[in-house]
Short mmCIF file of C-alpha atoms in Angstrom, two decimals:
data_model
loop_
_atom_site.label_atom_id
_atom_site.label_comp_id
_atom_site.label_asym_id
_atom_site.label_seq_id
_atom_site.Cartn_x
_atom_site.Cartn_y
_atom_site.Cartn_z
CA MET A 1 105.18 79.03 122.22
CA THR A 2 101.78 79.70 121.49
CA THR A 3 101.80 82.48 118.34
CA SER A 4 100.40 85.56 121.64
CA SER A 5 103.91 84.70 123.37
CA LEU A 6 105.76 86.17 120.71
CA PRO A 7 106.84 89.76 119.92
CA ALA A 8 104.21 91.20 118.25
CA ARG A 9 106.77 91.96 114.62
CA SER A 10 106.78 88.01 115.37
CA GLN A 11 103.28 87.02 115.16
CA GLN A 12 102.71 89.40 112.30
CA VAL A 13 105.80 87.52 111.21
CA ALA A 14 103.62 84.11 112.22
CA ARG A 15 100.57 85.48 110.48
CA ALA A 16 102.33 85.83 107.45
CA LEU A 17 103.65 82.34 107.61
CA ALA A 18 100.56 80.86 108.53
CA ALA A 19 98.20 82.77 105.66
CA ALA A 20 101.61 81.59 102.94
CA GLY A 21 100.69 77.45 103.71
CA VAL A 22 104.15 77.60 106.01
CA ARG A 23 103.67 74.59 108.87
CA GLY A 24 107.55 75.22 110.15
CA GLU A 25 106.54 77.72 113.74
CA VAL A 26 108.21 80.47 115.01
CA ARG A 27 110.61 80.18 117.99
CA GLU A 28 111.86 83.17 119.81
CA LEU A 29 115.59 81.72 120.74
CA ALA A 30 117.21 83.06 124.71
CA ASP A 31 120.44 83.81 122.81
CA SER A 32 120.65 86.44 119.80
CA THR A 33 119.97 85.84 116.02
CA ARG A 34 121.67 88.67 115.31
CA THR A 35 124.23 87.77 113.29
CA ALA A 36 125.10 84.18 110.87
CA ALA A 37 126.96 83.21 112.93
CA GLU A 38 124.89 83.61 116.83
CA ALA A 39 121.93 82.23 115.12
CA ALA A 40 124.26 78.47 113.64
CA ALA A 41 125.56 78.68 117.06
CA ALA A 42 121.68 78.81 119.18
CA LEU A 43 120.25 76.45 116.81
CA GLY A 44 122.88 73.71 116.67
CA CYS A 45 123.49 74.24 112.50
CA ASP A 46 125.79 74.81 110.25
CA ILE A 47 126.42 78.63 109.23
CA GLY A 48 125.11 77.67 105.54
CA ALA A 49 121.44 76.40 106.89
CA ILE A 50 121.21 80.24 107.85
CA ALA A 51 118.95 82.45 105.87
CA ASN A 52 120.14 85.59 106.71
CA SER A 53 117.53 88.51 105.13
CA LEU A 54 119.82 91.53 104.04
CA ILE A 55 117.86 94.76 102.20
CA PHE A 56 119.76 96.44 99.64
CA ILE A 57 118.47 99.58 97.67
CA SER A 58 119.33 98.67 93.94
CA ASP A 59 117.06 100.87 91.28
CA ASN A 60 115.52 103.78 93.43
CA GLU A 61 114.43 100.66 95.93
CA PRO A 62 114.43 98.11 98.23
CA VAL A 63 115.65 94.44 96.92
CA LEU A 64 115.52 91.51 99.36
CA VAL A 65 118.59 89.24 99.30
CA LEU A 66 117.80 85.73 101.37
CA THR A 67 121.94 84.61 101.46
CA SER A 68 123.26 81.51 102.93
CA GLY A 69 125.69 82.57 106.38
CA ARG A 70 128.28 80.77 104.73
CA HIS A 71 129.68 83.83 102.87
CA ARG A 72 129.25 87.13 101.69
CA VAL A 73 127.29 88.52 98.31
CA ASP A 74 128.98 89.96 96.12
CA THR A 75 126.58 92.44 94.98
CA LYS A 76 128.24 93.57 91.64
CA ALA A 77 128.01 89.88 90.09
CA LEU A 78 123.96 89.54 91.74
CA ALA A 79 123.14 93.25 90.18
CA GLU A 80 124.16 91.40 87.26
CA ARG A 81 122.81 88.43 87.13
CA TRP A 82 119.57 89.83 88.43
CA SER A 83 119.84 92.84 85.58
CA ARG A 84 118.86 95.30 87.83
CA GLY A 85 121.51 98.39 88.92
CA LYS A 86 124.14 98.19 91.25
CA LEU A 87 123.26 97.64 94.79
CA HIS A 88 123.87 99.12 97.83
CA ARG A 89 123.20 98.43 101.67
CA ALA A 90 120.53 99.61 102.62
CA THR A 91 121.10 102.47 105.49
CA PRO A 92 119.22 100.99 109.43
CA ASP A 93 116.56 102.97 108.73
CA GLN A 94 115.98 101.84 104.90
CA VAL A 95 115.52 98.51 106.38
CA ARG A 96 112.56 99.62 109.15
CA GLU A 97 111.09 101.34 106.52
CA ALA A 98 110.82 98.67 103.92
CA THR A 99 110.16 95.86 106.17
CA GLY A 100 108.83 97.32 109.63
CA GLN A 101 111.66 95.12 111.16
CA VAL A 102 115.37 96.17 112.25
CA ILE A 103 118.65 94.91 111.12
CA GLY A 104 119.55 91.30 113.02
CA GLY A 105 115.78 89.97 112.85
CA VAL A 106 114.77 90.84 109.07
CA ALA A 107 112.65 87.85 108.04
CA PRO A 108 111.53 87.13 104.38
CA LEU A 109 107.88 88.52 104.88
CA GLY A 110 105.56 89.90 106.68
CA HIS A 111 107.05 93.56 105.03
CA PRO A 112 104.56 96.70 104.46
CA THR A 113 104.83 95.43 100.63
CA PRO A 114 106.66 92.46 98.95
CA LEU A 115 110.16 92.95 98.07
CA PRO A 116 111.78 92.07 94.82
CA THR A 117 113.61 88.78 95.96
CA VAL A 118 116.64 86.76 95.47
CA VAL A 119 117.07 83.32 96.89
CA ASP A 120 121.17 82.27 97.31
CA ALA A 121 120.83 79.65 95.21
CA ALA A 122 123.61 77.70 97.83
CA LEU A 123 121.21 77.44 100.30
CA SER A 124 119.37 74.83 98.58
CA ASP A 125 122.60 72.73 99.71
CA TYR A 126 120.96 72.10 103.44
CA PRO A 127 116.75 70.09 103.86
CA GLN A 128 116.11 72.90 107.16
CA ILE A 129 117.37 76.07 106.38
CA TRP A 130 116.34 78.49 109.44
CA ALA A 131 115.36 82.41 108.54
CA ALA A 132 114.33 85.21 110.40
CA ALA A 133 111.14 85.79 112.58
CA GLY A 134 110.85 89.99 113.07
CA THR A 135 113.47 90.58 115.69
CA PRO A 136 116.90 89.42 116.73
CA ARG A 137 115.35 86.60 118.62
CA THR A 138 113.50 84.76 116.53
CA VAL A 139 113.61 82.05 113.58
CA PHE A 140 111.40 79.57 112.11
CA PRO A 141 112.93 76.55 110.36
CA THR A 142 112.10 76.03 106.56
CA THR A 143 113.52 75.35 102.76
CA ALA A 144 115.14 77.28 100.14
CA ALA A 145 112.43 76.06 97.79
CA GLU A 146 109.58 77.01 100.78
CA LEU A 147 111.34 80.43 100.70
CA ARG A 148 111.08 80.74 96.67
CA ARG A 149 107.52 80.28 97.10
CA ILE A 150 106.59 82.17 100.06
CA THR A 151 108.49 85.09 98.44
CA ASN A 152 108.25 84.80 95.01
CA ALA A 153 111.42 85.17 94.58
CA THR A 154 114.41 84.36 91.64
CA GLU A 155 117.50 81.53 93.16
CA LEU A 156 120.84 82.76 91.84
CA PRO A 157 124.15 82.11 93.40
CA VAL A 158 125.07 85.62 95.26
CA THR A 159 129.08 85.17 95.16
CA THR A 160 130.92 85.23 92.72
#
C-alpha cells in the first residue's frame, strides 16, 4: 500500500514515522482495530502485543500512556510512579484536541505537539508490537524500544 492511498490522518502519521526513522509501514486493514481485541484478531497476534494509545489528563495537561492490550492501567499507581497528579481519562473531545485523532485510532505520534508519554514495561515482553496509525483501521509494527525513542517516553509498569 502506498502512503497516498492511506486516510489523511494516517498519511500524517506515516510522515512522522518516516521522519523518526521508523521502518515499519502503516497498514490499513479491512477489519476494525478500534479495541485491542479487534486489533489482535485482525493481525493474528497476542492481545498483549497491541500498544493501546490512551490519553489521560494530569496536572491540567494531556498525557499519553502506551499500554499493553493485555491489561488495564492502574491510574493511581501510575500517577505515583510517574510523579504526576491524578490521572483521569480524557473525553473524546479532549483526545481529538490533543492528538488530532479519534479514540480507537490514536497513534503514538503525529500529534499537534508531543505529549508527555509512558510506555508500559509489559510491551517489552514482545519482539514486535502493533500501534494505531491515526484511524481505527490503520496500524504499524514497532517495538517497545522504538516507541520509547520516537515518543521520548518513560518506561514504567502501568498496573499494580
